[in-house]
XYZ file of C-alpha atoms in Angstrom:
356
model
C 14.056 18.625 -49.897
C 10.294 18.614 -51.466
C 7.443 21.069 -49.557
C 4.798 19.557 -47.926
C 1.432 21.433 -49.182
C -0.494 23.984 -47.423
C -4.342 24.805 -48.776
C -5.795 28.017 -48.061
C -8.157 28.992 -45.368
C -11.786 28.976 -46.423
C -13.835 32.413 -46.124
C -16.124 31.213 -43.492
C -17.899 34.067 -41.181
C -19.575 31.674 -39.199
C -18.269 33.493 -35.782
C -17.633 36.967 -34.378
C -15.303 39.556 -34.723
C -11.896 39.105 -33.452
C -10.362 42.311 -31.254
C -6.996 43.073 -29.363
C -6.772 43.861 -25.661
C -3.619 45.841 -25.120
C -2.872 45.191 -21.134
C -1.214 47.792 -19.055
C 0.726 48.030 -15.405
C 2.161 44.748 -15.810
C 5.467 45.974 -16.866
C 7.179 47.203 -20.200
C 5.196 45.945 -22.969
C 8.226 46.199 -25.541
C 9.784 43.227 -24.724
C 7.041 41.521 -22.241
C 4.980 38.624 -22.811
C 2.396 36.698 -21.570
C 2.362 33.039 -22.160
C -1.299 32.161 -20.413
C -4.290 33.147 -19.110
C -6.579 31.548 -16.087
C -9.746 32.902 -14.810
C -11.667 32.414 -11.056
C -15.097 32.033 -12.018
C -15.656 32.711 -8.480
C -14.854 36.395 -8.411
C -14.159 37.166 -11.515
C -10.188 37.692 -11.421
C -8.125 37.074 -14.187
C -4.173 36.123 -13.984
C -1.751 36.538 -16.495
C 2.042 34.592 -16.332
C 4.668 36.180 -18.318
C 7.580 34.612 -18.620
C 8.930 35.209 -15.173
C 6.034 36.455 -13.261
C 2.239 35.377 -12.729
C -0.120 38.938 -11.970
C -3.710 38.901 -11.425
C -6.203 40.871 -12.629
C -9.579 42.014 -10.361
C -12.833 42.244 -11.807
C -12.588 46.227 -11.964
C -9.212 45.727 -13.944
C -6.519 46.418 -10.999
C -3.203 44.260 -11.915
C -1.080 43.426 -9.495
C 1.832 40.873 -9.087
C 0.981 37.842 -7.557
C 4.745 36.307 -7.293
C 7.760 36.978 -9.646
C 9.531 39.857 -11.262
C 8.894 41.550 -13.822
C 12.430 41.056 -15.614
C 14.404 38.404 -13.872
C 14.637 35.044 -14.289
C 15.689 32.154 -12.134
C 14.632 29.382 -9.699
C 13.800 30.128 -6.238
C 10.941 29.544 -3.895
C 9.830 32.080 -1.582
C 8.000 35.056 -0.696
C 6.311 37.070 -3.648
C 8.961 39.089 -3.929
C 11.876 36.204 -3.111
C 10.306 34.007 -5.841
C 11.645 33.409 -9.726
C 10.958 31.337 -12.656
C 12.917 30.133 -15.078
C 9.548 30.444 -17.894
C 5.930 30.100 -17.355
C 4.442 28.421 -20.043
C 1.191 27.557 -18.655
C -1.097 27.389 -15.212
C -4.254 25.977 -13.452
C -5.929 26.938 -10.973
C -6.737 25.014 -8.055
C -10.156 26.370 -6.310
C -9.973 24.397 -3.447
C -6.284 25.235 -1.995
C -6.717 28.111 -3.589
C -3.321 28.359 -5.267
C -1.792 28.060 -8.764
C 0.114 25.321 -10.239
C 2.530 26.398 -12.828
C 4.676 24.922 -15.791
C 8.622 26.025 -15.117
C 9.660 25.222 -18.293
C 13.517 25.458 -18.185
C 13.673 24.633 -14.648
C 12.025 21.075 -15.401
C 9.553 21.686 -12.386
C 5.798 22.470 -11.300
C 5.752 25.385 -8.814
C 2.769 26.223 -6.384
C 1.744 29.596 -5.645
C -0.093 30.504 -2.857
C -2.873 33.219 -4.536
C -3.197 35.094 -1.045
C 0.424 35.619 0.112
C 2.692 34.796 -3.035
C 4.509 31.796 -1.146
C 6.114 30.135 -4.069
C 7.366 26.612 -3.701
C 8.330 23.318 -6.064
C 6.481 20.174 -6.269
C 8.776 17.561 -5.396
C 8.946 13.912 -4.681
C 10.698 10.863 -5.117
C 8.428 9.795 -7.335
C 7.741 12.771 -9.515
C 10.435 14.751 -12.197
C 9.719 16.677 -15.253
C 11.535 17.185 -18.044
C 10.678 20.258 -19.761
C 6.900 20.456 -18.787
C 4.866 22.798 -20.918
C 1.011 22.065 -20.296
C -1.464 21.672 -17.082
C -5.082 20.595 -16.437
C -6.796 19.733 -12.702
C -9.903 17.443 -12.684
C -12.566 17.608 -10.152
C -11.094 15.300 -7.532
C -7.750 18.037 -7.446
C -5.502 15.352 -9.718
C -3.188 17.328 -11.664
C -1.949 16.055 -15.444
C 0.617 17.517 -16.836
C 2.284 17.200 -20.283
C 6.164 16.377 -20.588
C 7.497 17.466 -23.743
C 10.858 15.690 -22.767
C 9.617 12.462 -22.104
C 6.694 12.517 -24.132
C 4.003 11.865 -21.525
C 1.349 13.157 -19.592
C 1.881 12.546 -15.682
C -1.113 11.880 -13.543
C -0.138 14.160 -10.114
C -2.699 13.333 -7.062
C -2.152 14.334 -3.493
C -2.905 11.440 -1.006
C -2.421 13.116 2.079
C -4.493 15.664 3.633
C -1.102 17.900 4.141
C -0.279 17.328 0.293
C 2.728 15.803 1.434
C 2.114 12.324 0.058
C 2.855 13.017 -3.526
C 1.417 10.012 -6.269
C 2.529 9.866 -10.127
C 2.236 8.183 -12.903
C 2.785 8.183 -16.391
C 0.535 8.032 -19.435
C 2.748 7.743 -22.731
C 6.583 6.661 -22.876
C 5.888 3.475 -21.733
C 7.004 0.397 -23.473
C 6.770 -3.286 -22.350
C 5.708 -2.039 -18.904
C 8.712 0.173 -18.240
C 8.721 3.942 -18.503
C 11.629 4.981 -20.952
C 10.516 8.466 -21.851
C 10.783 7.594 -25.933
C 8.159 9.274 -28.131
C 6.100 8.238 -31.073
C 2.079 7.475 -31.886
C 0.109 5.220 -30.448
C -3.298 4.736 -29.472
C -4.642 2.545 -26.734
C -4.209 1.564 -22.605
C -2.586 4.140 -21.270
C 0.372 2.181 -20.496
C 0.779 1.490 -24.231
C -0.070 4.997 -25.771
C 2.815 7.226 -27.123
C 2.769 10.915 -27.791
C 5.300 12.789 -29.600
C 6.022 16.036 -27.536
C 2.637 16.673 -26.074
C 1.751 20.405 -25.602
C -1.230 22.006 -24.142
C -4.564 20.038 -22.462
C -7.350 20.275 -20.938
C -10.152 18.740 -19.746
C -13.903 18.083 -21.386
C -17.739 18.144 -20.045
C -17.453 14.149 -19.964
C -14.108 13.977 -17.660
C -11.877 12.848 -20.221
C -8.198 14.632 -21.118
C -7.807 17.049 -24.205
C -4.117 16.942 -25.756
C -2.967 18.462 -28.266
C 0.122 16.169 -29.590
C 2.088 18.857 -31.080
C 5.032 16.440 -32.435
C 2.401 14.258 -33.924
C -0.246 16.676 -35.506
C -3.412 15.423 -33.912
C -5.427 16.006 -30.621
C -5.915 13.175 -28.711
C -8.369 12.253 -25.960
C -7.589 10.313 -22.667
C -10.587 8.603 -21.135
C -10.125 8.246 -17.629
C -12.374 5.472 -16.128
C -11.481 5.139 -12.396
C -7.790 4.140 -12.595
C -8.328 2.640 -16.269
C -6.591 4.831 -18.796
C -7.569 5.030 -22.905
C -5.904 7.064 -25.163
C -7.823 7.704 -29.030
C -7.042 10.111 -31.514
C -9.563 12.661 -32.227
C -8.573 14.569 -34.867
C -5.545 14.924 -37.306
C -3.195 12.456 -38.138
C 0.229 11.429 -37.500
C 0.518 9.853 -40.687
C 1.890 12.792 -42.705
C 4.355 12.906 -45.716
C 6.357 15.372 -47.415
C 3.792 15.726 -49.915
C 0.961 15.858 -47.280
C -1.301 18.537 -46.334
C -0.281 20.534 -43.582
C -3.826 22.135 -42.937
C -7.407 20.756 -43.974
C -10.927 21.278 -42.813
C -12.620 18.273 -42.852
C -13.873 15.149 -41.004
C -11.926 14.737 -38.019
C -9.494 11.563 -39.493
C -9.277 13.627 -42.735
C -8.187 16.791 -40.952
C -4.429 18.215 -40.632
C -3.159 20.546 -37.810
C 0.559 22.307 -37.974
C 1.585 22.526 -34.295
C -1.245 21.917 -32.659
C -1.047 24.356 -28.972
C -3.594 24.618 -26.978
C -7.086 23.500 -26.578
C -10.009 24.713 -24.993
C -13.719 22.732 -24.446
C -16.868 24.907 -24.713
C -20.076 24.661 -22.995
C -21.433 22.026 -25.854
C -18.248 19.842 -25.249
C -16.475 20.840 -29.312
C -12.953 21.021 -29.230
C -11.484 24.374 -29.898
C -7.729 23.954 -30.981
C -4.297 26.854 -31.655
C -3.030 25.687 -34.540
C 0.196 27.571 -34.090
C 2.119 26.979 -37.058
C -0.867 27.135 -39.169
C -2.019 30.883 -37.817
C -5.384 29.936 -37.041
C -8.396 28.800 -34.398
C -9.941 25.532 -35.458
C -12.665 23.765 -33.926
C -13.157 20.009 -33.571
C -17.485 19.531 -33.555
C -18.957 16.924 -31.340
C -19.776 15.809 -34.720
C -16.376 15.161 -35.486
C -16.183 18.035 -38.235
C -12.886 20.068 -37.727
C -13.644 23.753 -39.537
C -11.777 27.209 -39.053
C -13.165 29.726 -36.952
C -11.107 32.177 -37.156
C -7.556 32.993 -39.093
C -6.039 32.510 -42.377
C -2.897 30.598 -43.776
C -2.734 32.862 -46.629
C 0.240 34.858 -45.282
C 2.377 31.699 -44.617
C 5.137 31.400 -47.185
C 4.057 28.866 -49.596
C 4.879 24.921 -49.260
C 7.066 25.243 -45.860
C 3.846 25.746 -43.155
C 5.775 28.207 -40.902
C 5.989 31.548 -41.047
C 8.497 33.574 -38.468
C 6.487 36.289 -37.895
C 3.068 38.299 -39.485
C 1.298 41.049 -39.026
C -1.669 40.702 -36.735
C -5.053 41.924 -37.448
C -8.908 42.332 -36.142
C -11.494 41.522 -37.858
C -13.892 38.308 -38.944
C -13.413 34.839 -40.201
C -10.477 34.402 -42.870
C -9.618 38.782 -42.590
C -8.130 37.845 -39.051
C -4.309 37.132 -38.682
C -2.866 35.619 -35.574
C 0.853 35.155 -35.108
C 1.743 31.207 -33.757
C -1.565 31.178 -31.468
C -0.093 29.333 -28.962
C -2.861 29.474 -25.741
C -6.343 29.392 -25.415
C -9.159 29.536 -23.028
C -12.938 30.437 -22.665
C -14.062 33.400 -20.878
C -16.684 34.058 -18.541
C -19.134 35.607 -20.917
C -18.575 33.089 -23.422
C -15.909 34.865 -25.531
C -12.911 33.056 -26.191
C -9.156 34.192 -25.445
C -6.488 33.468 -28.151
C -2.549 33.975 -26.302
C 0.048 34.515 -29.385
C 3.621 33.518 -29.001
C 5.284 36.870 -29.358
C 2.107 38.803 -28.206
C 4.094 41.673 -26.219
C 1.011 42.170 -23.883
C -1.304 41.645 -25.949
C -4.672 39.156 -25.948
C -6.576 38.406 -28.653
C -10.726 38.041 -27.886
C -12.775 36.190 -29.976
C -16.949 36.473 -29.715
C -17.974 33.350 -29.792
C -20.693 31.378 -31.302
C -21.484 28.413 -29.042
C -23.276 25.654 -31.196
């Protein structure tokens, strides 16, 4: 079967160095992982989920587990100790309630973790199942959205009652004639019309609208939420891609190409910061709708197939920096931004960022 193309990264130094934070006392860092990062601007604590446990992390650098174990897997709600998840493959935090909500990959579920006392339990309703969710993102007004790779949509989650036992969803994507049939493909427009193709990581921007990357389709698309009015446009990349194609591509955002688009990430001037896992490297999608590199190079990728099992990391600047299958994102505190790889064994990759 013919190779689809793959261009170089360009040489650009147009943002900071890239370093690795090795984390310790969250367990054995030979065959650990973490999966995602959240921060409480409040306070200043960061928590980490590995695959079966989420820890936090105080402002003076004290980890502790927050609910989980270190090494076993499963699905049960309970105490912090009593609790265990199948794999966490991404989180929110919810200020208000003060808890987590997290992805539960294999167990098809969204779990809620009480931050002070560990009490893990499942979201459930009539009205609500996943099917292998893998990304989460709470607005203002507490709704949750989260993607579902198996059904190729993004649920809207809200809580109606005050006791959160009133449970609301609906689905954006997967839809066709009016009825909700979980099939995938592309397609821009009412949300009831829209399809996504295995939807991975989102987020939301400084105008209220939905970041998501489409992983299945190559592109990141944008939800406009106006009141209960949803619109879905493509941003960036394009689903449109051949054998032949380009598999990655700096250029104006309907010219652009992503490989497995992961995450995403919004910084204070509202650009798009975007994983591109397969690809090895940290692109950014300009208000302008420019889509450059910031940091990362496809140089290492065996030529013509776009993926590459595994490569050597490395610090550094611009097109010296290797990633491995960035796969998470998210903006510090102090600016910087946070890069999660794949197979990171406890490792986090900072960026110093250059906010435009």
């Amino acid at each position: 079967m013919p190779k689809r193309k793959l261009r170089s990264s360009p040489r650009s130094n147009a943002y900071g160095e890239v370093t690795t934070t090795q984390l310790h006392g969250m367990g054995n860092a030979a065959y650990m992982q973490i999966s995602c990062i959240e921060i409480d601007t409040s306070d200043g604590t960061t928590f980490y989920s590995t695959q079966t446990a989420l820890f936090s992390s105080s402002a003076s650098g004290t980890i502790a587990l927050v609910a989980g174990h270190d090494e076993d897997t499963g699905f049960e709600d309970g105490s912090r100790s009593e609790a265990r998840f199948g794999f966490l493959c991404a989180m929110a935090l919810h200020k208000k309630e003060k808890c987590m909500y997290l992805c539960d990959h294999p167990n098809d579920a969204l779990r809620r973790v009480e931050l002070q006392t560990g009490e893990t339990t499942t979201v459930s309703a009539d009205n609500v199942a996943f099917l292998e969710p893998k990304g989460i993102a709470i607005d203002g007004n507490g709704v949750l959205y989260v993607t579902d790779q198996g059904r190729h949509c993004v649920h809207r989650v809200s809580f109606e009652g005050k006791d959160g036992c009133d449970i609301r969803s609906c689905h954006i994507g997967g839809m066709q004639d009016g009825i909700f049939t979980g099939f995938g493909g592309y397609q821009d427009g009412p949300g009831e019309q829209a399809l996504f193709f295995f939807p991975y990581g989102l987020t939301i921007d400084r105008e209220d609208n939905l970041i998501v990357a489409d992983y299945g389709n190559e592109c990141i698309r944008k939800i406009k939420i106006t009141g209960q009015a949803l619109t879905v446009t493509t941003m960036a990349g394009s689903a449109d891609i051949n054998e032949d194609d380009e598999l990655y591509l700096d250029a104006p955002a309907a010219l652009s190409r992503f490989n497995g688009p992961s995450g995403v990430a919004v910084d204070r001037n509202n650009n798009i910061v975007v994983a591109d896992c397969h690809n090895h490297v940290i692109r950014i999608i300009r208000t302008d709708g420019i889509v450059s590199t910031i940091a990362g190079s496809t140089d290492q990728i065996p030529h013509g197939d776009g993926l590459a099992e595994q490569q050597e990391i490395a610090d550094g600047k611009g097109a010296s920096v290797r990633f491995c299958h960035p796969a998470s994102i998210l903006f510090h505190t102090d600016g910087s931004l946070l890069v999660v790889e794949r197979q990171n064994y406890l490792q986090v990759r900072l960026i110093t960022y250059i906010h435009h």
